[in-house]
Every structure is written in C-alpha cells, then in structure tokens.
Coordinates of C-alpha atoms in Angstrom, one line a residue:
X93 CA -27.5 1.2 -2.6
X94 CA -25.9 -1.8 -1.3
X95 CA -25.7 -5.2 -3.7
X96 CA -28.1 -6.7 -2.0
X97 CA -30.6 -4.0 -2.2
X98 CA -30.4 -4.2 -5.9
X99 CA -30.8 -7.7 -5.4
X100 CA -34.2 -7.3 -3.7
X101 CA -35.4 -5.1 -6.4
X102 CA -34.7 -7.4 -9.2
X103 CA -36.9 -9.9 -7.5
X104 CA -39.3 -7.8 -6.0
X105 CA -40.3 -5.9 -9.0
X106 CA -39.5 -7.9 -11.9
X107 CA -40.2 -11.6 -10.5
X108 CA -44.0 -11.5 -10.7
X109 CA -44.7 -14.3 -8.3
X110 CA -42.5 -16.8 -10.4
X111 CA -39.7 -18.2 -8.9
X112 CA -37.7 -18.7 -12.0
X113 CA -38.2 -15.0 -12.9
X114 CA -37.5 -14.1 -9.4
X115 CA -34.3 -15.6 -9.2
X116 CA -33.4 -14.2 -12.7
X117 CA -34.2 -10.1 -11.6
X118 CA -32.3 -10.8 -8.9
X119 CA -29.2 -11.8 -10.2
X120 CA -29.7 -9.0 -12.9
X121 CA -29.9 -6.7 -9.4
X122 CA -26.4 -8.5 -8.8
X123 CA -24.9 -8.4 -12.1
X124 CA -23.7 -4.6 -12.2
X125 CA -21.6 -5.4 -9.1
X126 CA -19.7 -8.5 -9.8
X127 CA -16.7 -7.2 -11.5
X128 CA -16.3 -5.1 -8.6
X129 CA -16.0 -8.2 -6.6
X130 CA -13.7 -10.0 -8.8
X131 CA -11.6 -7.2 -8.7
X132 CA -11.5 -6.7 -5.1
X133 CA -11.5 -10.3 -4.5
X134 CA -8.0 -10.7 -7.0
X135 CA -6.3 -7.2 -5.2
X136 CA -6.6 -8.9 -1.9
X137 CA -5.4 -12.4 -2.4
X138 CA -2.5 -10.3 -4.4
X139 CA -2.0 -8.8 -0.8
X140 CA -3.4 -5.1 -1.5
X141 CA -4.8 -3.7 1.5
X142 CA -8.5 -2.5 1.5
X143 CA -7.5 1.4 1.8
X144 CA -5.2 1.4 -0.9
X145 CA -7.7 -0.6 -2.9
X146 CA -10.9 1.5 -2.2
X147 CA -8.6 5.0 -2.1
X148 CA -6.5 4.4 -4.8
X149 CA -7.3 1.7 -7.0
X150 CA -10.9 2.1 -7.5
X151 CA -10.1 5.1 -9.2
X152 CA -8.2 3.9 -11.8
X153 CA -9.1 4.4 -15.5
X154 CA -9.1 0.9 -16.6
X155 CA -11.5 0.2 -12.9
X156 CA -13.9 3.4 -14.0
X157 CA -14.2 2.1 -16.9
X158 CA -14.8 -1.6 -15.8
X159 CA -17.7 0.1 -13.4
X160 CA -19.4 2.1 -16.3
X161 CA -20.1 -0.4 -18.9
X162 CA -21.3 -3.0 -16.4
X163 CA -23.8 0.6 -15.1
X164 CA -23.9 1.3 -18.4
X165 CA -27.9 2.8 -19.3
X166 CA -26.8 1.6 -22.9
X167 CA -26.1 -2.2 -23.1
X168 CA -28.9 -2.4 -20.2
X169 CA -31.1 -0.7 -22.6
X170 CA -29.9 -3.0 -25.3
X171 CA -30.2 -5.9 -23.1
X172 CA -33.6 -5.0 -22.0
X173 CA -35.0 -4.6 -25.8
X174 CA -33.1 -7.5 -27.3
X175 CA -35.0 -9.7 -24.2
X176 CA -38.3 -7.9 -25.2
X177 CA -37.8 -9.0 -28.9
X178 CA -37.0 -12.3 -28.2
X179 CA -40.3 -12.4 -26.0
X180 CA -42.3 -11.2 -28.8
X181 CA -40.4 -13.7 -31.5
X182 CA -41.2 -16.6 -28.8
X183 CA -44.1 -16.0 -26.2
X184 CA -44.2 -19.6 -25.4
X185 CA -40.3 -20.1 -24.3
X186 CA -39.4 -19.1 -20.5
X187 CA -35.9 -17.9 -21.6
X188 CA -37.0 -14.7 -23.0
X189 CA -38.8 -13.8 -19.8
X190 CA -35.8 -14.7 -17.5
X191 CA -33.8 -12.8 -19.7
X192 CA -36.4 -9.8 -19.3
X193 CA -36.7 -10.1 -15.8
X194 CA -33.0 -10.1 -15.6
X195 CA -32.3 -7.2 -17.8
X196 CA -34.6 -4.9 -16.0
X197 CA -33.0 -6.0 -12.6
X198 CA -29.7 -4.7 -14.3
X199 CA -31.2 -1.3 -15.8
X200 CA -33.0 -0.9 -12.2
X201 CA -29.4 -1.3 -10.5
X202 CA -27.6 1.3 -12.9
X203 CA -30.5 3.6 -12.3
X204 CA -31.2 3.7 -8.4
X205 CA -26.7 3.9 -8.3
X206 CA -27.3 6.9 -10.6
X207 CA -29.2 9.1 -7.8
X208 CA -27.4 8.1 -4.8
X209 CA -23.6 7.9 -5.8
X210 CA -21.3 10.9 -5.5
X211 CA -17.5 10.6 -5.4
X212 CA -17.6 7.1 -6.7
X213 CA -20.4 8.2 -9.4
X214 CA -20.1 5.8 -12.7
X215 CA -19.6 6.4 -16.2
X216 CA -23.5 5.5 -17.1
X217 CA -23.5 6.2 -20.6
X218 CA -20.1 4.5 -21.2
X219 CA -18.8 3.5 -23.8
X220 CA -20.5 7.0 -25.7
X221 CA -19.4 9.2 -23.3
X222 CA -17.3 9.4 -20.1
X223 CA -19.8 11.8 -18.1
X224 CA -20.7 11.6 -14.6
X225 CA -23.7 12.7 -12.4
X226 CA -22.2 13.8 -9.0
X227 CA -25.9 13.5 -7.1
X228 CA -26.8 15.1 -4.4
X229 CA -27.7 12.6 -2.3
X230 CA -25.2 9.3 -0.9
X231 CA -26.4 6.4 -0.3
X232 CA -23.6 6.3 2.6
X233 CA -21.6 9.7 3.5
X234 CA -23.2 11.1 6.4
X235 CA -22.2 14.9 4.8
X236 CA -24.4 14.0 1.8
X237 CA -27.6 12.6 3.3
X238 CA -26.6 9.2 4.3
X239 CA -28.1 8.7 7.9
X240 CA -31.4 9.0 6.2
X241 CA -30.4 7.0 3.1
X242 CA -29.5 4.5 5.0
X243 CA -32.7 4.0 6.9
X244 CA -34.7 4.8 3.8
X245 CA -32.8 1.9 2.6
X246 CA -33.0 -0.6 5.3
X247 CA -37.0 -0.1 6.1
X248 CA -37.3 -0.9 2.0
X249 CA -35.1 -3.8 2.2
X250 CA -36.8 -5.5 4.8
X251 CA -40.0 -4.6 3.3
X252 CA -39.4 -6.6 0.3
X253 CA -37.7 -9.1 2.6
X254 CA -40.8 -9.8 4.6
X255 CA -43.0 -9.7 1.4
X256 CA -40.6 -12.4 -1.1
X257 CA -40.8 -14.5 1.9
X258 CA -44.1 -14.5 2.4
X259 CA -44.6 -15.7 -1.5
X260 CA -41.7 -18.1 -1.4
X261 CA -42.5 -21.5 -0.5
X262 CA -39.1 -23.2 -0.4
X263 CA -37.1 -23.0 2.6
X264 CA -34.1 -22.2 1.4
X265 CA -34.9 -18.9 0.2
X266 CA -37.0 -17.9 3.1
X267 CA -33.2 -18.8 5.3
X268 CA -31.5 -16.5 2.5
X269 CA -33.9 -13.3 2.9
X270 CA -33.4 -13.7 6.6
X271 CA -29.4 -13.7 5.9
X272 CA -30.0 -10.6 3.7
X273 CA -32.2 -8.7 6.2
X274 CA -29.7 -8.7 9.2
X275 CA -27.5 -5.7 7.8
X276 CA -30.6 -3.8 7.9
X277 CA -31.8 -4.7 11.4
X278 CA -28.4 -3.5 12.8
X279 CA -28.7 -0.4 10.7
X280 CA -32.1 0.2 11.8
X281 CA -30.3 0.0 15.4
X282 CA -27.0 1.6 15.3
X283 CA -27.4 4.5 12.5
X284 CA -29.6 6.5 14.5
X285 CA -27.6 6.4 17.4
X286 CA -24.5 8.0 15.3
X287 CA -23.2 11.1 15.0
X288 CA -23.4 12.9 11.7
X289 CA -19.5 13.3 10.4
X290 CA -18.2 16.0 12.3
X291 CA -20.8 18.2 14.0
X292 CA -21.0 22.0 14.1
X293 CA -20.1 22.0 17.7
X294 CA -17.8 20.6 20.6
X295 CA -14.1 22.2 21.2
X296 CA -12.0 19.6 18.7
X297 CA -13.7 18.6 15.3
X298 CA -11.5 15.8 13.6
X299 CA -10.9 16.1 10.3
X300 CA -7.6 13.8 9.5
X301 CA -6.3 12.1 12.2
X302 CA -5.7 8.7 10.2
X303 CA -5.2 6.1 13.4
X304 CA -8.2 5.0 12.7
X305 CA -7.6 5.0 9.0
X306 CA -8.6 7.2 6.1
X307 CA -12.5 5.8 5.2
X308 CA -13.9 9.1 4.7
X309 CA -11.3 10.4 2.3
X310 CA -10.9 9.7 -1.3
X311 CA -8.5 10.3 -4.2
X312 CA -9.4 12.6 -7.0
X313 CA -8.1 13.2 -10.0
X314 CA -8.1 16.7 -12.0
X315 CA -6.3 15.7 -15.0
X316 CA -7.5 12.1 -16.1
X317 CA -4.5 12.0 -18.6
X318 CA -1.8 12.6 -15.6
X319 CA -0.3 10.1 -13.3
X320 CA -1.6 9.9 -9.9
X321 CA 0.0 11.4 -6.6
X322 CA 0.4 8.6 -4.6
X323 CA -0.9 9.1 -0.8
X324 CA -0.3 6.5 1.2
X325 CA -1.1 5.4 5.1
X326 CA 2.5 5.4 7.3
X327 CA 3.9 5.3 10.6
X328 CA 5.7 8.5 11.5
X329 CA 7.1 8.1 15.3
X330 CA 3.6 7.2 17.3
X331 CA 1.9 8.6 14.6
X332 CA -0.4 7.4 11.2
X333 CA 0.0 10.4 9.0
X334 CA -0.6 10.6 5.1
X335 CA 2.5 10.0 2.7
X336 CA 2.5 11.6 -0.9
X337 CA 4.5 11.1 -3.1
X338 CA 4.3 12.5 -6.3
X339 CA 6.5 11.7 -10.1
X340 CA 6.1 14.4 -12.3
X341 CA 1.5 13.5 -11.0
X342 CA -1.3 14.8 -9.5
X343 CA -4.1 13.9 -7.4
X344 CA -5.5 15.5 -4.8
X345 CA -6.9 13.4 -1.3
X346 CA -10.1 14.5 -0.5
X347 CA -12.9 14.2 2.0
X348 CA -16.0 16.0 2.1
X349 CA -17.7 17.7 4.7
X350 CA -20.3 20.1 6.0
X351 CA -19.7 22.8 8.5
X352 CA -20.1 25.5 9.8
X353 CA -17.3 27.8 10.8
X354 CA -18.5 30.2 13.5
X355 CA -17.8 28.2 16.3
X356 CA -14.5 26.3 15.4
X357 CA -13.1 28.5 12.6
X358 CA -9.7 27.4 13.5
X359 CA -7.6 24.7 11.4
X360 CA -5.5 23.0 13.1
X361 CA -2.8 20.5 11.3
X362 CA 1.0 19.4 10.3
X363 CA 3.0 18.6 7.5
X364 CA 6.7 17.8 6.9
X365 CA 8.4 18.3 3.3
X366 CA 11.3 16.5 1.6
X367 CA 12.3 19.9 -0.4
X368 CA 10.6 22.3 -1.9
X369 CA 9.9 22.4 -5.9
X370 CA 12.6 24.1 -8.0
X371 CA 11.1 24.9 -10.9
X372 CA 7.4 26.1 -9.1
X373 CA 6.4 29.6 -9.8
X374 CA 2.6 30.5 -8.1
X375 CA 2.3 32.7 -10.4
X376 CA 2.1 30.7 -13.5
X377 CA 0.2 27.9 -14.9
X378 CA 3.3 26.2 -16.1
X379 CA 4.6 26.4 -12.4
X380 CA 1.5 25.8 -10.4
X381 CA 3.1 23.1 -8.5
X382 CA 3.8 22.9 -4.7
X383 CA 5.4 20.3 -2.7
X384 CA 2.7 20.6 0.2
X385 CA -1.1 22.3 0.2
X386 CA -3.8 21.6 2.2
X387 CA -7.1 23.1 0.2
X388 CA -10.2 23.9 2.1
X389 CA -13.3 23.9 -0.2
X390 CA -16.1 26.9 0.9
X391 CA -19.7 26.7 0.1
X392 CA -20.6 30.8 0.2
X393 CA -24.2 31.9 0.2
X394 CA -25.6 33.0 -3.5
X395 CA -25.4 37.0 -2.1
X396 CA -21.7 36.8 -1.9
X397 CA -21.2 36.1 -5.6
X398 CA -22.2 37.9 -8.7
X399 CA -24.8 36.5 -11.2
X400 CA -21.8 35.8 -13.4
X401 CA -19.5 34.0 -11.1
X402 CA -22.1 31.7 -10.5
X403 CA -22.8 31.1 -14.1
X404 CA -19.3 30.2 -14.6
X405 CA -19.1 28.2 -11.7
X406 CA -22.0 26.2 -12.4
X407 CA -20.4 25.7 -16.4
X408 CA -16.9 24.9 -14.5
X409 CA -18.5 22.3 -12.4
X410 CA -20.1 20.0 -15.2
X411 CA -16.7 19.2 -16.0
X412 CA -14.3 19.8 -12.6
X413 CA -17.7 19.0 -10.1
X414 CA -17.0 19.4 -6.2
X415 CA -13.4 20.0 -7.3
X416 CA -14.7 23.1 -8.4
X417 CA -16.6 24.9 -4.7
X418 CA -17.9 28.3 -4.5
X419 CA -14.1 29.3 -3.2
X420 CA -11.2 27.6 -1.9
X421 CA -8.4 28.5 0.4
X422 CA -5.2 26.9 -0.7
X423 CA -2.7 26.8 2.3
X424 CA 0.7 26.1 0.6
X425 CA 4.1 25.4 1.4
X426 CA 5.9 27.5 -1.5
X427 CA 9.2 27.3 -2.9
X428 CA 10.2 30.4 -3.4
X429 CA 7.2 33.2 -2.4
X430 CA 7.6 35.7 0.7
X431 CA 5.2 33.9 3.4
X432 CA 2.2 35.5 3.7
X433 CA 1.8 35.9 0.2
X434 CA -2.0 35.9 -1.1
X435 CA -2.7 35.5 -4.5
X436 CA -5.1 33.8 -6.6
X437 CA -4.6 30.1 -8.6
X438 CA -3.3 30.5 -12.0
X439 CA -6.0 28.6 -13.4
X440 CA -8.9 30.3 -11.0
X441 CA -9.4 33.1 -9.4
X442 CA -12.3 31.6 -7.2
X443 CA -9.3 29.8 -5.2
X444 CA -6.7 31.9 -3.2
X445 CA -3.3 30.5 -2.7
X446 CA -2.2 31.6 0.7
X447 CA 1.4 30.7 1.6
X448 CA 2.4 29.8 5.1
X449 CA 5.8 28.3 4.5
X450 CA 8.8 28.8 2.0
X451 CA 12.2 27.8 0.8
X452 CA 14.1 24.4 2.3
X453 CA 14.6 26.1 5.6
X454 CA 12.2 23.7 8.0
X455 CA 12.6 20.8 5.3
X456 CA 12.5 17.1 6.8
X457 CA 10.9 18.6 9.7
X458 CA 7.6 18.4 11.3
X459 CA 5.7 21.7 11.0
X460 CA 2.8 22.5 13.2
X461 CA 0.5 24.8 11.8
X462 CA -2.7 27.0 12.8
X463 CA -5.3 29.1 10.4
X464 CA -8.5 31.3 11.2
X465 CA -10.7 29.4 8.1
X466 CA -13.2 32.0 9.0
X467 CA -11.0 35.0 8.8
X468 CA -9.9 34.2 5.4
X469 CA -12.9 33.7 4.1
X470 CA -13.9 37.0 5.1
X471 CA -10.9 38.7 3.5
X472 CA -10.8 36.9 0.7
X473 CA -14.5 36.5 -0.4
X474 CA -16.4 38.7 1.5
X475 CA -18.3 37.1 3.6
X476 CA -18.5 34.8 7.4
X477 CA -21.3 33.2 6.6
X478 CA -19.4 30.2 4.2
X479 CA -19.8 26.7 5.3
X480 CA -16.5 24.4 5.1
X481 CA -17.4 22.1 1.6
X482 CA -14.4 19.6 1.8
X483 CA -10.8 19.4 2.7
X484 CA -7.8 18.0 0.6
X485 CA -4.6 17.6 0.5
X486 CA -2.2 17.8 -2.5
X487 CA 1.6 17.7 -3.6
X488 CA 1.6 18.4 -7.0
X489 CA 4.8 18.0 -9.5
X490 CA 2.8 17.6 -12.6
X491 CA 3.2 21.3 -14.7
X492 CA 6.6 21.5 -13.3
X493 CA 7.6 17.7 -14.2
X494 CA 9.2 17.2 -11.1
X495 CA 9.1 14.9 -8.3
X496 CA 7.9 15.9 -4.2
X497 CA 7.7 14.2 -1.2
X498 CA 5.3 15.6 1.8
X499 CA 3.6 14.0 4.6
X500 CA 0.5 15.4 6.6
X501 CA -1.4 14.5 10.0
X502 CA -3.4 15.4 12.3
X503 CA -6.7 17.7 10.7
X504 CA -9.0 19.5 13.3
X505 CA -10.8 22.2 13.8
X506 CA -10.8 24.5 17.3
X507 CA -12.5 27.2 18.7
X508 CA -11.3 30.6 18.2
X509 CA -9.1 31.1 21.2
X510 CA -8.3 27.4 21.7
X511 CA -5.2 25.5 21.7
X512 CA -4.4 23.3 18.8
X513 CA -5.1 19.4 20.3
X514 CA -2.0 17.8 18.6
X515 CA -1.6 14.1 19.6
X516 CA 1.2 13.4 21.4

C-alpha cells in the first residue's frame, strides 16, 4: 500500500481515541518508508533520474537491504515487546503507550507490504535471512491484481479518513486527512476507467515501446553476487530504445504481463548488437552468454507438465521465483550457432534457446525481427493453450567474463497474418 495508507492504519487502529497515540501509530505507519525517501530524496538532488533510480537503483544490495530491516518482522517484533514491557514496568507514564502504538503501526506496515508486494517484495526477516515472499497480489501492477487493489485501497483509506476526522477536534488535522484523501478520490475516478496493461485483444499490443518510458519494467537479478547489466533509456535516431551494457554482469529487464496468445501470437521487435561474444558456447554453462536475448516467460496449464516437472518447478521457484515460469522461449542473437538452432538452456531444460541471429555479420545494425510465440510454444512444450507470463530482455557476459553492448525497441504483439507496426 501507499505511505499514507500505512499512515491511516497506525492511527486508525492503534490510536484509540487519543490524539497522542494517534499521532504516534501513525508515524510508526510512516516509519518503514522513510529511508526510502531519504534515499530517493539524496539520488535526485545528486541529479539521478527517477527511472534509473526506481529501475536500477532500488535494486541494489546495500538499498534491499536498507528496505528489509526497516520491514523487518524482527526488530518490529522486538520493538513491539520491548514497548509492551515498558508498559507493564510503568502503567502510569504515556511514553510506553506512544511507543506501543507506534510499534504496532510499524509491524502493521511491514505486514500489509508483505501480501501486496511482488517484484519489489522486502527482505522481512532481515537481518536472519535474505528470503522473499513474491505475493500474488500488487498493490499497483494492473497484471497482478492492482485495479482492484487499488480501489480496495482507496475505499479503505477514505474510510478511515472520514472516521479520524470525525474524532479529531483540532482543525489542523481534519485539513491534513482531507490532503491525504484526494489521491484516493482521483483513484476512485480514473482507475476504473483504465485499461488493464495490455489486453487480450486489438491488432497491436505494446509491450516495449519506451517513448513514454520504461514504468512497467524492472531490473532483476539472477545471481546476487554478479554485477549488474546496465540497461539504460537512449535516443537512437527518432527513437527511445533500451541500451545494455554489460562488464563481465548480468541482469535481466523485465516486465510482467498476462496474456493470452491466440489472437496476437506474433512478436514483433528490434535489436542492434555491437559484436557478438567470443568466448559464448549455448551449449555450456560456462558459455551461456549472449550479446542479445529477448526471453518470453509462458504460464502452461498443469496438463501440459508432468507431476515431477511441477515439483521441481515449484522447489526452483522458492529460490529463482517468476524468474523461474512454467517455460520460457529465449530468442537469441548467437555468436557462433547455425540460425535456427533450438536447444535447451544449460542450466534448464524448461527454457529453450532459439536462435534467430548469428556471427558479426548484421552487427551495428538495426535488425527487425518477427516470431509466432504461439507456434513455439506448441513445438516446444506441447501445448497452445500457454498464457504469455513476462517479457525480458538480457545481454549477458557474466560466465564468459566478457563485455557486450546491445540495444532493443519497439515490443508488440500482432495478429497472426498482420504486419509488424514498427514506428517510424
């Protein structure tokens, strides 16, 4: 939920009519979220652009692991009982009770963030352990539930909005909770009216075309102890495309969706190279590098699979999560295999690496390419009735220890039979 959601909770729940105790759950609520804001607040006056630091920086070790102890169930906990034991050592102070009220804002925060946060899920039992709970649900990604999250969360916000200001007798506060309650009213307006993501029908689906930015897509780490590929917003001509750029890194750039493939099955996109990878070999986990891939993650109905592909699958995921889908089709720009090699990852055989384009011969050039998702799905896992789980891009150099260079732009999907809608 949003910071000021939290906020509402803290003093909704845990401010029992006082307005000391009040003002102490909510800025518990707050708490988990202000070194978030320091952060962002010092990257931007340094001159870092908001997608590079909500795409890139966020997802840095030392931020992760700023986000997880200030999430952290444990030191809430510990907060929570040290505040309860101070209470019972001194029932007639008030600063045991602020601190209570306070504490459970906190623990309420890290709690609620634990059901409704996916990609950007935090470390909640940091420092012990470094796990994650990818949940379902998203309190904002339209692919994952977040229309209705949204609304959920608007129609409770103003609820308590309305209800704290009917308590409070001080003016002040009843001007703040109508400041806080305006975000909701336009969501209330303007979420229902949107469309969810890309749809499951019209002739073009977007999927990466980054003029308007790159909101919906997020970089991931597989390795947490390799560097980063760097991906990176550019002009290209009249064109925005994605820049990576990767030193002896990986990372993929990911965005999830939901769709269905049987009525625009075709992917549509292009990519440009700086040179291949020397030392790559696809056939080897010591070479499973590649200057250019675009990955498309499949979600394939439990009929397709076998009871123990979906066992390992479901072991894989509690350490790789989404990065880990039912199948994948890896679309690869090779250094050295035949095109139209198919053959499966080194390190998985649920993910199929297809290539489309070898050697240095179309190097430093733009390359437009076209693939039937839905075709390859069927000749590679046995079925047409996969949904589309998420879309990435990668240029890896990491098991290699190389260097690579790629661009890509312009994602979409078309119906079967339809031209490619390149921008122009």
């Amino acid at each position: 939920m949003h910071t000021q959601t939290h906020a509402l909770i803290g003093a909704y729940c845990f401010g029992r009519r006082n307005p000391a105790l009040v003002t102490a759950g909510a800025f518990g609520g707050v708490v988990p979220d202000l070194p978030m804001f320091g952060i962002v607040a010092a990257l931007m006056a340094a001159g870092r652009p908001g997608r590079q630091i909500f795409g890139h920086d966020y997802f840095q070790p030392w931020w992760q692991a700023t986000n997880g102890l200030s999430h952290s169930f444990i030191l809430w906990s510990l907060a929570l009982v040290f505040a309860l034991a101070a209470r019972r050592a001194k029932p007639a102070k008030l600063w045991p009770a602020l601190c209570i009220a306070c504490a459970a804002g906190g623990l309420a925060h890290a709690f609620i963030d634990f059901l409704c946060h996916r990609d950007d899920a935090h470390m909640h039992f940091w420092p012990v352990s470094s796990w994650r709970f990818v949940s379902p649900v998203s309190y904002y990604d339209p692919a994952h539930f977040g229309r209705p999250a949204m609304i959920v969360e608007a129609l409770l916000g103003l609820a308590m909005a309305v209800r704290l200001g009917w308590r409070s007798q001080r003016r002040w506060s009843r001007a703040l909770l109508v400041l806080v309650s305006l975000p909701y009213l336009v969501v209330l307006a303007l979420v229902p009216a949107r469309a969810e993501a890309p749809g499951d029908v019209g002739d073009v689906v977007p999927l990466g075309r980054f003029d308007s930015g790159s909101s919906a897509w997020t970089i991931v780490s597989i390795d947490k102890k390799v560097p980063l590929t760097r991906y990176m917003l550019v002009r290209s001509g009249n064109m925005t495309v994605v820049e990576a750029r990767a030193d002896r890194s990986q990372a993929l750039f990911v965005r999830d969706v939901d769709l269905a493939l049987d009525q625009t099955p075709i992917l549509c996109w292009r990519w440009r190279v700086a040179r291949v990878i020397d030392a790559a070999d696809i056939y080897t986990k010591k070479g499973d590098d590649q200057a250019a891939r675009v990955l498309v993650g499949l979600s394939l109905p439990r009929g397709s699979m076998s009871l123990g592909t979906r066992v390992k699958l479901a072991m894989g995921r509690a350490r790789f999560g989404k990065l880990l889908p039912d199948g994948a089709l890896n679309y690869v720009w090779d250094n050295k295999a035949p095109i139209g090699t198919i053959v499966p990852n080194a390190f998985t055989d649920r993910a199929r690496m297809i290539v489309i384009q070898s050697g240095n011969a179309h190097a430093g050039a733009w390359v437009s390419e076209r693939r039937d998702l839905a075709a390859d799905m069927k000749s590679q896992f046995g079925t047409m009735a996969g949904r589309m789980a998420l879309i990435a891009l990668a240029t890896d150099a990491d098991n290699t220890g190389g260097m690579a260079q790629a661009s890509y732009a312009d994602l979409h999907l078309v119906r079967r039979g339809a031209p490619c809608q390149f921008q122009t």
